[in-house]
XYZ file of N, CA, C and O in Angstrom:
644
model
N 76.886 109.022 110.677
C 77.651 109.955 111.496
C 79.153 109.651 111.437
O 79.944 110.527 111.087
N 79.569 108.374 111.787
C 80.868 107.939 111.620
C 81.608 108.339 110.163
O 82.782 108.708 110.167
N 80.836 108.239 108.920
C 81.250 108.511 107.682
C 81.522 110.023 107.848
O 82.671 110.419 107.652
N 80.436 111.004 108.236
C 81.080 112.209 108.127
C 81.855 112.258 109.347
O 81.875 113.488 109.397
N 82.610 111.853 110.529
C 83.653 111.972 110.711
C 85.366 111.503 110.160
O 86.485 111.956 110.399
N 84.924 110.559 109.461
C 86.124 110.127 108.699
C 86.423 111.303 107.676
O 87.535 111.779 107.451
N 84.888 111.783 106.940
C 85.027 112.761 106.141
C 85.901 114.028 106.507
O 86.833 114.469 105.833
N 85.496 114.452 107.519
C 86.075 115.561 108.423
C 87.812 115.330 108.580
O 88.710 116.008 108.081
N 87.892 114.298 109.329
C 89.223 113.713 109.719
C 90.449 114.532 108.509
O 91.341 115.379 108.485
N 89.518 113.314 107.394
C 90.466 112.935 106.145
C 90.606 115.025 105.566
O 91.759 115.434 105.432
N 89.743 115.789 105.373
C 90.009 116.926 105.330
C 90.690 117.703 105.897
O 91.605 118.411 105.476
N 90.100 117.554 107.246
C 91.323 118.115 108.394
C 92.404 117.858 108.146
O 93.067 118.894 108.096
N 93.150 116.730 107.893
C 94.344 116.110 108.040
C 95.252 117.119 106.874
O 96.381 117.586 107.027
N 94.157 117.282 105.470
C 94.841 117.811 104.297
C 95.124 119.183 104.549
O 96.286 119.575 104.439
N 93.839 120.279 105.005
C 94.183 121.582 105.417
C 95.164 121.347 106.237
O 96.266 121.510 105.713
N 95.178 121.045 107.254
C 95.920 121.129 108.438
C 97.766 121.064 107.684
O 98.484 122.045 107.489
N 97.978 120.158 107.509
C 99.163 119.671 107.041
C 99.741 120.724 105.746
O 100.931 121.023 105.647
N 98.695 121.205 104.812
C 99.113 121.993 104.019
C 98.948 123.730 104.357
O 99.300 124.702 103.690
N 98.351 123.643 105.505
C 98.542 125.164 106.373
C 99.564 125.524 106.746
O 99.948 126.693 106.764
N 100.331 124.284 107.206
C 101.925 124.408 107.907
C 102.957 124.721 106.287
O 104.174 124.673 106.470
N 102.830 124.801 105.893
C 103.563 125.318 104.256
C 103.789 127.135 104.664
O 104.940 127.571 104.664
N 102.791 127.935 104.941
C 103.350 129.122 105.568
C 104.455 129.128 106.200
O 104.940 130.138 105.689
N 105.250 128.758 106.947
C 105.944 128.670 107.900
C 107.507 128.296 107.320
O 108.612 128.604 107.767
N 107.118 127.513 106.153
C 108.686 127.058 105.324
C 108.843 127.686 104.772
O 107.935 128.294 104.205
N 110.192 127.950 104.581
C 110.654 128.522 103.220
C 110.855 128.213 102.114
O 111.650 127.274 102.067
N 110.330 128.735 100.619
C 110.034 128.134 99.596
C 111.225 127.272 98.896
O 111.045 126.509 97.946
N 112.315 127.493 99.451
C 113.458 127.317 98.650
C 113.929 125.875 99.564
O 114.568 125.025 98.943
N 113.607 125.628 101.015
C 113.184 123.820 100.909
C 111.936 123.196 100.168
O 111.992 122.250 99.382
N 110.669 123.960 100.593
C 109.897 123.435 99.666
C 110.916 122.672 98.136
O 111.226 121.534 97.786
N 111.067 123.638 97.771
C 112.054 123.192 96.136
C 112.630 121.943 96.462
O 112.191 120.825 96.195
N 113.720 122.270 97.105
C 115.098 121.472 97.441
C 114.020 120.004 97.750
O 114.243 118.968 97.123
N 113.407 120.046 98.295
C 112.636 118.687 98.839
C 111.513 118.032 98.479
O 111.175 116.940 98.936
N 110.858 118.731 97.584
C 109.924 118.390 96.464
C 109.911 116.886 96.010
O 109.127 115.942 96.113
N 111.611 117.192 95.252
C 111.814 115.944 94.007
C 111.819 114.496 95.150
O 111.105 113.633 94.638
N 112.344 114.059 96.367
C 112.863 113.052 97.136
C 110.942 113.064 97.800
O 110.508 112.027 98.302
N 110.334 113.904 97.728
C 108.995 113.864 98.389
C 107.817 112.941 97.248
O 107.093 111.952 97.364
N 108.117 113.835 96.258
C 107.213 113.065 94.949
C 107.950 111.618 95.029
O 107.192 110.685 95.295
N 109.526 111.251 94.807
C 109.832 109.981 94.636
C 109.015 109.134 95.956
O 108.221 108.272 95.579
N 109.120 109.270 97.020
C 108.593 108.713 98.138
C 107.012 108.545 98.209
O 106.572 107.438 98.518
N 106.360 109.326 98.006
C 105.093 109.206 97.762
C 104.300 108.524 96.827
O 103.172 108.046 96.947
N 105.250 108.563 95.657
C 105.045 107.429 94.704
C 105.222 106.056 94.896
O 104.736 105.165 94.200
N 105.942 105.930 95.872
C 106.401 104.494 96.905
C 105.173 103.575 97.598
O 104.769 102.414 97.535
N 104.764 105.074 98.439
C 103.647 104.977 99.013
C 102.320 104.266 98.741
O 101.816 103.269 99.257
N 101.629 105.658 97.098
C 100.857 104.850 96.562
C 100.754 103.601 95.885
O 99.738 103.066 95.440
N 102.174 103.123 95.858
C 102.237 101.585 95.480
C 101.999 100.927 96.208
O 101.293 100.018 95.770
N 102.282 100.832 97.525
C 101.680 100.121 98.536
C 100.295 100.268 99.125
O 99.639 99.455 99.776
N 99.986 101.599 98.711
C 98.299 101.777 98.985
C 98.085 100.630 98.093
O 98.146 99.614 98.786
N 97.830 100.305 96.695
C 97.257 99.410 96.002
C 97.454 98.320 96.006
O 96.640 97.485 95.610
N 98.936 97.986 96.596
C 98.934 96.229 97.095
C 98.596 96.160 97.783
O 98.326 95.011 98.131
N 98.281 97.184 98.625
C 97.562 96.639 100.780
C 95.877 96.468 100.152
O 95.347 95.656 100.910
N 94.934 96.876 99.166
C 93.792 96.843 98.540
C 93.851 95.532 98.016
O 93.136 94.657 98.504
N 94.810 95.235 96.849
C 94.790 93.856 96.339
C 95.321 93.072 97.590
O 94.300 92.723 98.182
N 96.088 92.758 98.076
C 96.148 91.655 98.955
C 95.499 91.659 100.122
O 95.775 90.743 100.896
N 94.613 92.549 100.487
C 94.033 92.750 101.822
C 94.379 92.744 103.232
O 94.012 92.182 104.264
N 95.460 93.822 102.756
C 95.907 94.100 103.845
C 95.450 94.930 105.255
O 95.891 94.920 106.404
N 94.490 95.556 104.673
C 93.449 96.086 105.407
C 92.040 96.278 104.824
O 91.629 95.775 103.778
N 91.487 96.937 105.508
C 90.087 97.006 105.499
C 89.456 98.598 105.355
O 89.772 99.465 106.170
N 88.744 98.802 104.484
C 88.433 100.092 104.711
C 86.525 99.961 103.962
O 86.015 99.339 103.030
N 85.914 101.139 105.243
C 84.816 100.870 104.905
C 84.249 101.780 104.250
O 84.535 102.961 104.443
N 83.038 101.260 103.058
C 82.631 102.811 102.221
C 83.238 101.940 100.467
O 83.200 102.563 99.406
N 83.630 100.781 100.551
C 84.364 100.523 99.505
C 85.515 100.968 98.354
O 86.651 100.958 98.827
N 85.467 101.210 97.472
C 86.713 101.383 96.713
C 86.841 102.925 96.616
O 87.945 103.444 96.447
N 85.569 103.737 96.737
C 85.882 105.265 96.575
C 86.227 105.312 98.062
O 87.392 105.616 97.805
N 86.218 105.270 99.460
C 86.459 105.562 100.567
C 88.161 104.779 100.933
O 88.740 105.113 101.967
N 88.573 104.123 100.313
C 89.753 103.420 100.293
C 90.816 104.651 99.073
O 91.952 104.864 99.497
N 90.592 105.087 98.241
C 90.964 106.284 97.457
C 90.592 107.295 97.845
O 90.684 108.243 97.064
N 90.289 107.420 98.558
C 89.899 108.965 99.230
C 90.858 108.996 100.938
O 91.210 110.043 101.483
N 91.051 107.927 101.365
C 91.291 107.931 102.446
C 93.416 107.919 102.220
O 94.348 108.396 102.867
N 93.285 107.057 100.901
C 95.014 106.730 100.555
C 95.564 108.222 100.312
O 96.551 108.683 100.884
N 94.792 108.885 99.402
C 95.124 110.066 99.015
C 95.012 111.186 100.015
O 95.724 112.161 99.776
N 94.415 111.222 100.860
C 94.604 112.176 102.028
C 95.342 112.412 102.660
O 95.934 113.440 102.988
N 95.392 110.676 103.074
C 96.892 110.450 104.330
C 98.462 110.454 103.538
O 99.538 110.620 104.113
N 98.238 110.206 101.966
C 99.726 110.438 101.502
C 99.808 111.847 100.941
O 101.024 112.042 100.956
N 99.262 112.909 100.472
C 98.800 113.861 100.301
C 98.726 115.014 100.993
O 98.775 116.193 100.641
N 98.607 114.506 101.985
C 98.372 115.497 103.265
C 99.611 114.903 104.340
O 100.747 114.641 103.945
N 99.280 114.793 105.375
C 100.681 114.813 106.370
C 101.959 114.221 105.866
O 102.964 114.869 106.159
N 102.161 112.976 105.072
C 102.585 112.031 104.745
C 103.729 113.247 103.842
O 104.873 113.644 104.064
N 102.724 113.522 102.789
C 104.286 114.571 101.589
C 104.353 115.464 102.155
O 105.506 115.884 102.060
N 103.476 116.385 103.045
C 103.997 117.617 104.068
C 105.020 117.260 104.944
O 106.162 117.708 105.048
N 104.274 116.139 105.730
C 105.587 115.949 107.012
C 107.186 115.272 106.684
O 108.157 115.074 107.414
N 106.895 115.003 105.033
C 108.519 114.289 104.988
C 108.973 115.687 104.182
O 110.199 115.798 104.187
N 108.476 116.477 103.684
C 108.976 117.758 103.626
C 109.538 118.703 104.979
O 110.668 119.191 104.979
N 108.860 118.825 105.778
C 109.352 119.291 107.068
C 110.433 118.355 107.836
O 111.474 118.781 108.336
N 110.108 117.342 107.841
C 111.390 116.155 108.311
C 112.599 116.487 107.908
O 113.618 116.526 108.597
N 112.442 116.801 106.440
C 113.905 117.054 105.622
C 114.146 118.065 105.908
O 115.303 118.185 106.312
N 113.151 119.569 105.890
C 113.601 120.588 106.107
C 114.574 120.920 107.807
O 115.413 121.721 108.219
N 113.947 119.967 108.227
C 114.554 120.640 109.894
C 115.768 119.508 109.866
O 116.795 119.838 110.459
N 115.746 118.333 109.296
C 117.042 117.256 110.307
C 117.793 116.818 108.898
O 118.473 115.796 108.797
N 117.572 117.701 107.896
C 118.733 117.043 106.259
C 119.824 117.645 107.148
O 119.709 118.578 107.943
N 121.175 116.738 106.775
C 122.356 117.080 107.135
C 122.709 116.352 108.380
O 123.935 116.247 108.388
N 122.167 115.775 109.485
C 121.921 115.874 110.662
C 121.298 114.263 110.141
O 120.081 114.156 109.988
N 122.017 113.307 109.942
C 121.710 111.626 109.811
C 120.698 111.145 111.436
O 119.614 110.597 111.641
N 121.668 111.656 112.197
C 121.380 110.320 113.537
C 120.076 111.084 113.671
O 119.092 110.374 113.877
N 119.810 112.833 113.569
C 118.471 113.318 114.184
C 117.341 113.221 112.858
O 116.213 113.239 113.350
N 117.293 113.149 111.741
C 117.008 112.636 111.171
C 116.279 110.972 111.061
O 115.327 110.601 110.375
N 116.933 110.384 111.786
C 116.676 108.935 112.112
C 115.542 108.307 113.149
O 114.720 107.392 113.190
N 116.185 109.724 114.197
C 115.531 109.432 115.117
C 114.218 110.096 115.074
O 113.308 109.513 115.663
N 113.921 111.342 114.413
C 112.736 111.782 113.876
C 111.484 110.964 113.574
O 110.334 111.044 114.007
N 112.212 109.960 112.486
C 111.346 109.219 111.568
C 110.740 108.012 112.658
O 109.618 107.505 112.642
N 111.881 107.736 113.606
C 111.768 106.550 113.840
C 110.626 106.872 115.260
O 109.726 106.058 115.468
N 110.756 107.923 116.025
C 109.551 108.445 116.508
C 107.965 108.918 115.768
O 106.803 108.932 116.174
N 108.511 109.203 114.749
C 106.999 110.036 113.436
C 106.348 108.319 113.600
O 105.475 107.930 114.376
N 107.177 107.473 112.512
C 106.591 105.834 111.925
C 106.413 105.490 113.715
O 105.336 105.949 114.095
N 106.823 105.137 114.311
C 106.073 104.375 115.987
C 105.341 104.960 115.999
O 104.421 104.152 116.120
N 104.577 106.594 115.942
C 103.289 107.458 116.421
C 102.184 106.828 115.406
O 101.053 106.437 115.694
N 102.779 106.837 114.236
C 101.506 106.043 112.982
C 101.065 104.858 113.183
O 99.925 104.396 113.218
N 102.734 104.127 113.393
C 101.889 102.503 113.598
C 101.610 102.275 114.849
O 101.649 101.045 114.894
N 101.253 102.792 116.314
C 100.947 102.230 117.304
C 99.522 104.047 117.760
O 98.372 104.337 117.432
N 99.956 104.305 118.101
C 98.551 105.299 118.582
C 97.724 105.836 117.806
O 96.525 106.005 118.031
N 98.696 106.316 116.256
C 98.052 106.831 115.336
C 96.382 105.427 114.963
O 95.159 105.532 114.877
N 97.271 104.446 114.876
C 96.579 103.218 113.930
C 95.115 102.841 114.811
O 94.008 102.521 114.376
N 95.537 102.997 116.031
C 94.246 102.556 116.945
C 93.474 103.875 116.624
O 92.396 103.678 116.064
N 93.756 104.997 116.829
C 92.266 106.378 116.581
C 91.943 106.215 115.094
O 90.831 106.345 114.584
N 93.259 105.866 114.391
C 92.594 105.952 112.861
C 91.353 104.249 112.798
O 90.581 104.072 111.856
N 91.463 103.347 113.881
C 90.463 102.288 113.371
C 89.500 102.563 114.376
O 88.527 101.809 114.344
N 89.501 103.655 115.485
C 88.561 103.752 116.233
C 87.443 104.387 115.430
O 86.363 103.799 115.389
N 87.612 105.579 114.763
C 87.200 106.422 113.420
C 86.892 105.851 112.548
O 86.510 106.591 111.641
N 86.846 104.633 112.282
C 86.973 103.818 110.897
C 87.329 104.219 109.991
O 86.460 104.451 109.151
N 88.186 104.405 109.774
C 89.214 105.365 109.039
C 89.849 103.848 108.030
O 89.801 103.841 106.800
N 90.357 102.781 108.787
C 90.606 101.817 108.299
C 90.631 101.125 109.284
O 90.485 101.568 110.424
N 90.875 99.587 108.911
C 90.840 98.478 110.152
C 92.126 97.320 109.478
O 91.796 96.706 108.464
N 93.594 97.053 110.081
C 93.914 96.358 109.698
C 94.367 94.698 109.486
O 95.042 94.059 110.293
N 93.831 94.194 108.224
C 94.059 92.605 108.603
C 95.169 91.948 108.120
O 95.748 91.396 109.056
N 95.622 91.799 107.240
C 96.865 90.999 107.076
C 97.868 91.816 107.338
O 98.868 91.101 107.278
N 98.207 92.966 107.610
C 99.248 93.958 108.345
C 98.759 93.994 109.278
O 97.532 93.956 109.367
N 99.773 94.102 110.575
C 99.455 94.692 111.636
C 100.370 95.781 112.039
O 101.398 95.957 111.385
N 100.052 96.632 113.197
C 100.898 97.655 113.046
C 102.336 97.501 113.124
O 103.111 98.417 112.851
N 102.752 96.158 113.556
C 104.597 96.547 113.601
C 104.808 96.378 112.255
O 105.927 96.787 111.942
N 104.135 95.909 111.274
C 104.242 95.870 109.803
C 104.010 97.384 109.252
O 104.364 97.533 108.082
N 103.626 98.207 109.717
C 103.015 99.781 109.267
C 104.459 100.298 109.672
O 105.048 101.109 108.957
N 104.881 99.916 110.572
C 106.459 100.782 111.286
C 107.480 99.985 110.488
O 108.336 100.655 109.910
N 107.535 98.441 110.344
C 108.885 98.190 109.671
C 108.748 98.267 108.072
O 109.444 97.489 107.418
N 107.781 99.276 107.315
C 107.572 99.718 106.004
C 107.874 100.872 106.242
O 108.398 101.338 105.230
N 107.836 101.486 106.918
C 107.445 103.402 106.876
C 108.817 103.720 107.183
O 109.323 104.593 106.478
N 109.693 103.080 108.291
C 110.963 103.625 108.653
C 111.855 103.148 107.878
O 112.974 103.576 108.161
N 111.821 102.190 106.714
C 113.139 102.044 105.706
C 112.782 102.471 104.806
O 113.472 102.208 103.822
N 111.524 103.370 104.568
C 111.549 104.294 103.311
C 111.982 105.022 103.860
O 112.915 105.224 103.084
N 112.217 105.979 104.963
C 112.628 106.812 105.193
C 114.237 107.276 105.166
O 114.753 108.323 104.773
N 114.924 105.836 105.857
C 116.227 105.572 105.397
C 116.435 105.832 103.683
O 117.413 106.557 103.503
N 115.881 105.495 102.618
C 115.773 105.388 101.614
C 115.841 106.522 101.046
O 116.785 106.921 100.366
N 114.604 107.240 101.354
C 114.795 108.145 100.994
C 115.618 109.515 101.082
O 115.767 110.427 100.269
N 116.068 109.320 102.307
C 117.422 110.090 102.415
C 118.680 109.724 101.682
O 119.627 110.479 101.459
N 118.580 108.656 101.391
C 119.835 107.921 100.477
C 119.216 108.689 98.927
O 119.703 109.608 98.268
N 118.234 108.051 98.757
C 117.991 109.091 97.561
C 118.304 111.219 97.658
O 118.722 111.829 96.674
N 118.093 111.680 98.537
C 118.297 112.793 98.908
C 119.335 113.147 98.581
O 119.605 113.947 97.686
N 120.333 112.344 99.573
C 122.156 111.822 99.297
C 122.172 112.459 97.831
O 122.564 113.578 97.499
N 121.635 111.433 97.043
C 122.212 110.975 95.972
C 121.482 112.464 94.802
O 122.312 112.793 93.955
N 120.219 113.224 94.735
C 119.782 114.381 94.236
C 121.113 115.545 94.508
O 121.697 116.242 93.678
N 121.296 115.446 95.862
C 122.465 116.922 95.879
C 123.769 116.311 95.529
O 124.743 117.043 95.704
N 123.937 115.395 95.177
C 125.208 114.795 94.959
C 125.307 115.216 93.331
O 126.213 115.891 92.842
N 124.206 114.678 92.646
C 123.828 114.643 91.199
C 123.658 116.536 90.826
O 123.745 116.894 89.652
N 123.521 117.146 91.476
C 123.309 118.439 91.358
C 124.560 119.600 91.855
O 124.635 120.816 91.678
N 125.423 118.678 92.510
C 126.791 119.563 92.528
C 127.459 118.984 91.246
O 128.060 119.688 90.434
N 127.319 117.815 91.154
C 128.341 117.457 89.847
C 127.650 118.628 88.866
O 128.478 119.436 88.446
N 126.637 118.792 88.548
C 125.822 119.449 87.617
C 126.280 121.086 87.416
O 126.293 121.758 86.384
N 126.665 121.473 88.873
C 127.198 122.866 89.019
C 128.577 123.054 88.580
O 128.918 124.045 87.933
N 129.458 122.023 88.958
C 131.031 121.490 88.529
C 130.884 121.581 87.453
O 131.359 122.639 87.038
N 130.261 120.747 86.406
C 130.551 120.834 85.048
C 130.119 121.908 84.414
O 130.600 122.040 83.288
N 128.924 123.211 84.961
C 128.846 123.998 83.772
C 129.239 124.839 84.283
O 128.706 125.867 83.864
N 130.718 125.202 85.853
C 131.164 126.111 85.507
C 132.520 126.160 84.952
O 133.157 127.194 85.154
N 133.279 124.838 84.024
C 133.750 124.118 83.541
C 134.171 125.250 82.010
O 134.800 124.790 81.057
């Protein structure tokens, strides 16, 4: 029973998160894509060192640990840093404070329903380790952001040159 609620969860989480895509406009979608793929790729790097070093626990073994990484980065994770950007790019301090409310909801209330669910259980991380990873990618990745529209006005400068 518990397995098909994780099952459920981990689905829910993906519809849900990629339902809210109606609502944006395609032309952030675009704009926020490239800083979303870079970040997410971040992500799944740390999905696979938190597996090799055991950083947590997930039950169902190696397919339920890939099924569960890919949901949660897949689903809310590249949706919600798409919407993050879409509503607070431009706007640093609200921006900041966004993230820094989103990462506290993951690593402290989120983390307890996601191990009540067995969703995962964590051991050599604990959650202030889930918050002081999640909120300096986020810094990061706005620096990368920075640095895409920066690289893309020069780009406009020179070919109308």
């Amino acid at each position: 029973m518990k397995n098909l609620i994780s099952l459920l969860i981990r689905i829910g989480l993906v519809l849900f998160s990629w339902g809210t895509l109606i609502f944006l406009p395609k032309k952030s979608f675009a704009k926020y894509l490239p800083v979303t793929f870079f970040s997410t790729s971040i992500l799944l790097v740390e999905a696979l060192l938190g597996r090799s070093y055991k950083w947590w626990k997930i039950k169902g073994g190696e397919k339920a640990a890939t099924n569960n990484a890919l949901a949660f980065v897949f689903g809310p994770y590249f949706i919600g840093n798409i919407w993050i950007f879409h509503l607070t790019y431009g706007k640093f301090w609200l921006y900041s404070l966004t993230n820094l409310f989103a990462d506290s909801l993951l690593a402290f209330p989120l983390n307890s329903l996601f191990k009540r669910f067995n969703l995962y259980k964590l051991k050599k991380f604990k959650p202030i380790h889930l918050f002081l990873t999640a909120f300096p990618y986020s810094l990061f990745n706005y620096a990368f952001q920075l640095y895409i529209d920066k690289t893309q006005q020069t780009n406009i400068f020179e070919t109308r040159k």
